[in-house]
PDB file of C-alpha atoms in Angstrom:
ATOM      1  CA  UNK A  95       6.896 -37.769 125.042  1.00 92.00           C
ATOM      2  CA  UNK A  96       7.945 -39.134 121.746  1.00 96.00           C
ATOM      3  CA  UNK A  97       5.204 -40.940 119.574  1.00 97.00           C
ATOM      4  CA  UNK A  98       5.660 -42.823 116.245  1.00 98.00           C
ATOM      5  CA  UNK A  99       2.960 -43.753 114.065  1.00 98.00           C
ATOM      6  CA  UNK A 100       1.949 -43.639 110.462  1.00 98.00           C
ATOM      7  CA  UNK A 101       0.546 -40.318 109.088  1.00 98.00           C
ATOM      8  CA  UNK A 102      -0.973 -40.585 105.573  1.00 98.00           C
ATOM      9  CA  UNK A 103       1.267 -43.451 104.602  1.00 97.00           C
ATOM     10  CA  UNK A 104       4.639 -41.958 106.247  1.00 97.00           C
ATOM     11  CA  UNK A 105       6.589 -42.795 109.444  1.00 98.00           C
ATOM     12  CA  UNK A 106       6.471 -39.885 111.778  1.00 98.00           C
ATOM     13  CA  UNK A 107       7.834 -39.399 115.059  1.00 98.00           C
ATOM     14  CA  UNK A 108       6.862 -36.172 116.785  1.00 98.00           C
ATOM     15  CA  UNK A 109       8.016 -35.274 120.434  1.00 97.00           C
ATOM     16  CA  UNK A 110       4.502 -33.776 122.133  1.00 96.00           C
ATOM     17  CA  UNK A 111       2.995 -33.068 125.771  1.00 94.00           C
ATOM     18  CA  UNK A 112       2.001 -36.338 127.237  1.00 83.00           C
ATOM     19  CA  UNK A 113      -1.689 -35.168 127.113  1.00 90.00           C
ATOM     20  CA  UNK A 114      -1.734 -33.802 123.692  1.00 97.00           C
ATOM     21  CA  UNK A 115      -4.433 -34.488 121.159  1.00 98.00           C
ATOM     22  CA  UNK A 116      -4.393 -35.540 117.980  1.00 98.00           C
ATOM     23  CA  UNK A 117      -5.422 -32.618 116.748  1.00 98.00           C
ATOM     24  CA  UNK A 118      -3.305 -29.943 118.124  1.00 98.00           C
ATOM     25  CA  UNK A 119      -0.271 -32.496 116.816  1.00 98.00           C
ATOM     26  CA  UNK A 120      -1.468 -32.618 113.410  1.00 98.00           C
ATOM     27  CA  UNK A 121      -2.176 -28.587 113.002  1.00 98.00           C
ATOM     28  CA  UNK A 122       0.600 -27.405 115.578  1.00 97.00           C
ATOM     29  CA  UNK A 123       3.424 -29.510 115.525  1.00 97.00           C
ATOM     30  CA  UNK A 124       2.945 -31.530 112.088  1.00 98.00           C
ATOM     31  CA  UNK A 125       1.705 -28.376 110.015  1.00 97.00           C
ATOM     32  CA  UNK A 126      -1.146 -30.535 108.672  1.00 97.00           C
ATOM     33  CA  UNK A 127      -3.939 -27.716 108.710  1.00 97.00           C
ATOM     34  CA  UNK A 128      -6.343 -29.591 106.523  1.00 96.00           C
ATOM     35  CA  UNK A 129      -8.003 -31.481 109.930  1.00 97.00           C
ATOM     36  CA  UNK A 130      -9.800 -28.132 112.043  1.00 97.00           C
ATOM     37  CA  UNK A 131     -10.787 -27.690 115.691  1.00 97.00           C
ATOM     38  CA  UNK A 132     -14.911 -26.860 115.771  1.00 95.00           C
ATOM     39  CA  UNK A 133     -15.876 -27.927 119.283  1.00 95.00           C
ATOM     40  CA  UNK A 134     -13.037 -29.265 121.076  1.00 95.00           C
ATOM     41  CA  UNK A 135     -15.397 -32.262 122.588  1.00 96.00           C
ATOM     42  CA  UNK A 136     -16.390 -34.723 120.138  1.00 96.00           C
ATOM     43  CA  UNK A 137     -19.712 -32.648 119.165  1.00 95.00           C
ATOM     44  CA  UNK A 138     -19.324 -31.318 115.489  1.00 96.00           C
ATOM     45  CA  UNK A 139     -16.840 -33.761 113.769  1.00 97.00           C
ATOM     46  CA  UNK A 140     -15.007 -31.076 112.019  1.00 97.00           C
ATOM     47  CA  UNK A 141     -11.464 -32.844 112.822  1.00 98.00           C
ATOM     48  CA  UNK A 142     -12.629 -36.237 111.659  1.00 98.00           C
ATOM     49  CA  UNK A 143      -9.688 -38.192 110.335  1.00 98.00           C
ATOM     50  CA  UNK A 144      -9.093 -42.100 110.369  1.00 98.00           C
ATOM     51  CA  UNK A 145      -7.354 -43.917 112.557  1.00 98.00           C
ATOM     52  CA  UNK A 146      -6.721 -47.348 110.971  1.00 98.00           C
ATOM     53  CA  UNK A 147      -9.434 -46.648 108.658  1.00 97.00           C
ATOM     54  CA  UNK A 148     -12.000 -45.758 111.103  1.00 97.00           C
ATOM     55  CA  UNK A 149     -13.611 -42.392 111.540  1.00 98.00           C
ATOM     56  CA  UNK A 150     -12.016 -40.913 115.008  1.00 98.00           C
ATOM     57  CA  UNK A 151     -12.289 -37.313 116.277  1.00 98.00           C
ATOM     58  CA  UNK A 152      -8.733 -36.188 116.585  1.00 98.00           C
ATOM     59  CA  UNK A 153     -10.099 -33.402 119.369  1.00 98.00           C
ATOM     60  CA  UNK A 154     -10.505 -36.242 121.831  1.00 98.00           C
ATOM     61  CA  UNK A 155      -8.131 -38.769 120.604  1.00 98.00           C
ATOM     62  CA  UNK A 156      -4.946 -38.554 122.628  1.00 97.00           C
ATOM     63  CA  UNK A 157      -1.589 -38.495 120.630  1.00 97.00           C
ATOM     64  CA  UNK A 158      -0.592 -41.900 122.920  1.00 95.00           C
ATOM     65  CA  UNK A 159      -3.333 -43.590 121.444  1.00 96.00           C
ATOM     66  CA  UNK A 160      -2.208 -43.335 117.941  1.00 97.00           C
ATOM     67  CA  UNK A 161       1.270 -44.812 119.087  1.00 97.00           C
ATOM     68  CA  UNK A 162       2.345 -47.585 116.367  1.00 98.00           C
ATOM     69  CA  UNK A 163      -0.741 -46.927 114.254  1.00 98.00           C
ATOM     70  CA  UNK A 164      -2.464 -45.725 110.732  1.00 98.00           C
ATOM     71  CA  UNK A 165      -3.452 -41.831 110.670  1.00 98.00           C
ATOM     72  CA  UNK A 166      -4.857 -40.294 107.398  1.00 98.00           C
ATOM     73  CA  UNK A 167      -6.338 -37.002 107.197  1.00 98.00           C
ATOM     74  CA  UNK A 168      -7.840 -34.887 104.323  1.00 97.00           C
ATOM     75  CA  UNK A 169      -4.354 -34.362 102.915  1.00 97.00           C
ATOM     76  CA  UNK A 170      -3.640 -37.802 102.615  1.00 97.00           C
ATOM     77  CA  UNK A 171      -7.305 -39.311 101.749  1.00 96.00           C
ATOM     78  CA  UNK A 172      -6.062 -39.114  97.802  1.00 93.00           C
ATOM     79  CA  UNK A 173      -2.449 -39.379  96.574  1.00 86.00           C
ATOM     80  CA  UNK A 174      -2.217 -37.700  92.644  1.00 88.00           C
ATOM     81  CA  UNK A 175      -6.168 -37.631  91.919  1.00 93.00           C
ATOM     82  CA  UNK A 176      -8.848 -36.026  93.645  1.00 94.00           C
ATOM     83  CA  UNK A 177     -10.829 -38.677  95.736  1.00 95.00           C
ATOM     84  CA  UNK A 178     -14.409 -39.884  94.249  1.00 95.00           C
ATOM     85  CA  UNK A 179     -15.703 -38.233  97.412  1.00 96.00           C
ATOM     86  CA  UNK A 180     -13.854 -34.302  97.021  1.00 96.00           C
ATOM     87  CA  UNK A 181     -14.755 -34.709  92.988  1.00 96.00           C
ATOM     88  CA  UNK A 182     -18.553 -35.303  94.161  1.00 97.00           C
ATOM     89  CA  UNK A 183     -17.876 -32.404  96.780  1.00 96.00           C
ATOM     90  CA  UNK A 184     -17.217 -29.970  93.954  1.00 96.00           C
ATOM     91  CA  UNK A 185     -19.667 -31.407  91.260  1.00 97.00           C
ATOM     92  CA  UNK A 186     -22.682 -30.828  93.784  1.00 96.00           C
ATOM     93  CA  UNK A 187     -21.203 -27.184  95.264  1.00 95.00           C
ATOM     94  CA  UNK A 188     -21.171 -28.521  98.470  1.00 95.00           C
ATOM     95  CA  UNK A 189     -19.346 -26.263 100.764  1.00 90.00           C
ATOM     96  CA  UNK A 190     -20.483 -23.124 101.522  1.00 89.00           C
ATOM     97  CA  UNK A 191     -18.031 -21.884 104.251  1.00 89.00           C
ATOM     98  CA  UNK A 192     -15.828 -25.181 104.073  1.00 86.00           C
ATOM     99  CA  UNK A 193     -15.125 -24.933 107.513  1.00 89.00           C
ATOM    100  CA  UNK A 194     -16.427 -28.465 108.108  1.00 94.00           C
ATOM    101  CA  UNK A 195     -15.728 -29.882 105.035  1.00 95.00           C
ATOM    102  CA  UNK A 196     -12.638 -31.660 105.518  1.00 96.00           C
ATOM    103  CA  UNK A 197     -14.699 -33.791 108.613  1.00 97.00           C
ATOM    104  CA  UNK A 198     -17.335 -34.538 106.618  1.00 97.00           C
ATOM    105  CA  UNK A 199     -15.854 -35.777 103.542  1.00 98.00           C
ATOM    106  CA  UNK A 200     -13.543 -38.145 106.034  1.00 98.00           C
ATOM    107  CA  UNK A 201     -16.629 -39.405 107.470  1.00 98.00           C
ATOM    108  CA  UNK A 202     -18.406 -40.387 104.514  1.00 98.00           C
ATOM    109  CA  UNK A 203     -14.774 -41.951 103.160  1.00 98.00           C
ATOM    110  CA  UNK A 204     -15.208 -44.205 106.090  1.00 98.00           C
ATOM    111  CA  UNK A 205     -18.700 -44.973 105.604  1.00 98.00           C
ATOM    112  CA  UNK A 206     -17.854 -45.879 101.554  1.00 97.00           C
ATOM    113  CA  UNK A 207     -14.753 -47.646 102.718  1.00 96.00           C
ATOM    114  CA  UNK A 208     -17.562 -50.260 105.246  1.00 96.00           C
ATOM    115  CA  UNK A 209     -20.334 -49.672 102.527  1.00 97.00           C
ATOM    116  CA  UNK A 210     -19.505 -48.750  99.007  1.00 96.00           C
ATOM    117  CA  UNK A 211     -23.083 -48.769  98.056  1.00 96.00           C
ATOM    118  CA  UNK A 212     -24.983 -47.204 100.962  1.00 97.00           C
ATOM    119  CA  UNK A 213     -28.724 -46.273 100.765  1.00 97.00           C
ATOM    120  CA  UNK A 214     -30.086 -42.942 101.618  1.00 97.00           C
ATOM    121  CA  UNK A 215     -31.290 -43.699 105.163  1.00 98.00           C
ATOM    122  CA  UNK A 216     -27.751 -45.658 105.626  1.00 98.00           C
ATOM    123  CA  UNK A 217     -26.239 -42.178 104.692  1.00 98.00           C
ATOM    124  CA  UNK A 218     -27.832 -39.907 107.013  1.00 98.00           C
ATOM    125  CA  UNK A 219     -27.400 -42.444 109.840  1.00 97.00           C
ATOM    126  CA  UNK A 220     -23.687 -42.625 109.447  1.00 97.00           C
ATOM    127  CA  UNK A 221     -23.456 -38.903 108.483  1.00 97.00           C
ATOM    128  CA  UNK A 222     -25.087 -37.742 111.862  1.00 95.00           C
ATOM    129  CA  UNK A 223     -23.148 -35.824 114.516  1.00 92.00           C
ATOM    130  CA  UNK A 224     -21.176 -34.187 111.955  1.00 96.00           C
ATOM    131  CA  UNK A 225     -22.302 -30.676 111.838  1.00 96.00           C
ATOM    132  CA  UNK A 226     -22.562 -28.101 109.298  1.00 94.00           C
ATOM    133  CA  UNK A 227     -23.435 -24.319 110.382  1.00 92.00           C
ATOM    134  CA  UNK A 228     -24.519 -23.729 106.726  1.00 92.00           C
ATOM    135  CA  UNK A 229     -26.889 -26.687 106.591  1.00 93.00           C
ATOM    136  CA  UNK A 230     -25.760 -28.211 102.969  1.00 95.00           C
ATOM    137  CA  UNK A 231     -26.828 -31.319 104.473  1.00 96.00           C
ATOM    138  CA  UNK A 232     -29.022 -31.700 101.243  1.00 96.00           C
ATOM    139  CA  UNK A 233     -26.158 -31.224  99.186  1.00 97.00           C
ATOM    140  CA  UNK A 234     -23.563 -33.316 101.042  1.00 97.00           C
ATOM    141  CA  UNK A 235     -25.948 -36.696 100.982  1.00 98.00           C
ATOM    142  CA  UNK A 236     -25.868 -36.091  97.138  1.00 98.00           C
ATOM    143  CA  UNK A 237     -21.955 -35.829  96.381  1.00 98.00           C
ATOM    144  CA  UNK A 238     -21.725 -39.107  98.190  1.00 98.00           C
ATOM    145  CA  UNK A 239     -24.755 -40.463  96.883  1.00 98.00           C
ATOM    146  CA  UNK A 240     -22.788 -39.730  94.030  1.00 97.00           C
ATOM    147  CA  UNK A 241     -19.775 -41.117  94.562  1.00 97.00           C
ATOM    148  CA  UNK A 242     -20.839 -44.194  95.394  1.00 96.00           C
ATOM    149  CA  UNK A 243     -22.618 -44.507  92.326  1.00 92.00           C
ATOM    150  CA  UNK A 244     -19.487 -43.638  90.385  1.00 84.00           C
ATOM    151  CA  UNK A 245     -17.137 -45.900  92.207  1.00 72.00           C
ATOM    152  CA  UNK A 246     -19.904 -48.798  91.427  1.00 65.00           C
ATOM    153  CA  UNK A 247     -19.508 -48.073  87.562  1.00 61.00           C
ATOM    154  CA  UNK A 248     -15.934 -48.499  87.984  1.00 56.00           C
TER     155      UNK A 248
END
């Protein structure tokens, strides 16, 4: 089955499995590594990525569903610069392992994309279901209390 949509900001056209996932196209057949696999069922939000600016997990997302649309994953979250959010990341040591990293940081993009000055509560509400087996939770609702501070001076 062919499938054509936009990956960050590029036409692509891959030829997949009629049941593939999102996932498996970005890492397998797309080389884009950046997005991982944690649980395979929509549980840990490791392979967050966007799908026309919304937060989707690309384990359950079929590849037909992203026919003739917008996908952006880590890799394409920031063009030249580092994005407010991965700065904020590295400021407050956030990552331990990493291994969920890339999910988080594109769920809080979509949450500062809908909210660009969210409140503590509003952060850990939107932040839920995306796990992290080291528990920097602490840390991670500081880089983007961060960044949304610094994107409000700006």
């Amino acid at each position: 089955m062919k499938t054509s949509f936009k990956l960050n900001g590029k036409q692509v056209q891959v030829e997949t499995a009629p049941d593939a996932t999102l996932l498996w196209t970005l890492r397998d057949t797309l080389q884009m590594t950046g997005t991982k696999f944690g649980c395979g069922v929509s549980l840990c939000g490791a392979c967050t990525v966007h799908l026309d600016g919304m937060a989707v997990r690309a384990c359950v997302t079929s590849i037909s569903m992203v026919a003739g649309r917008s996908v952006t994953t880590i890799e394409g979250l920031a063009e030249k610069e580092l994005h407010p959010l991965q700065e904020a990341w590295i400021e407050e040591q956030v990552p331990q392992c990493g291994y969920c990293q890339s999910g988080q940081i594109m769920q809080a993009a979509a949450l500062l994309q809908a909210n660009p000055r969210p409140n503590r509560e509003q952060i850990v509400s939107h932040m839920n279901g995306v796990l992290c087996r080291c528990g920097t939770y602490v840390r991670i609702v500081k880089a983007i209390e961060s960044a949304a501070s610094k994107s409000e001076k700006q």
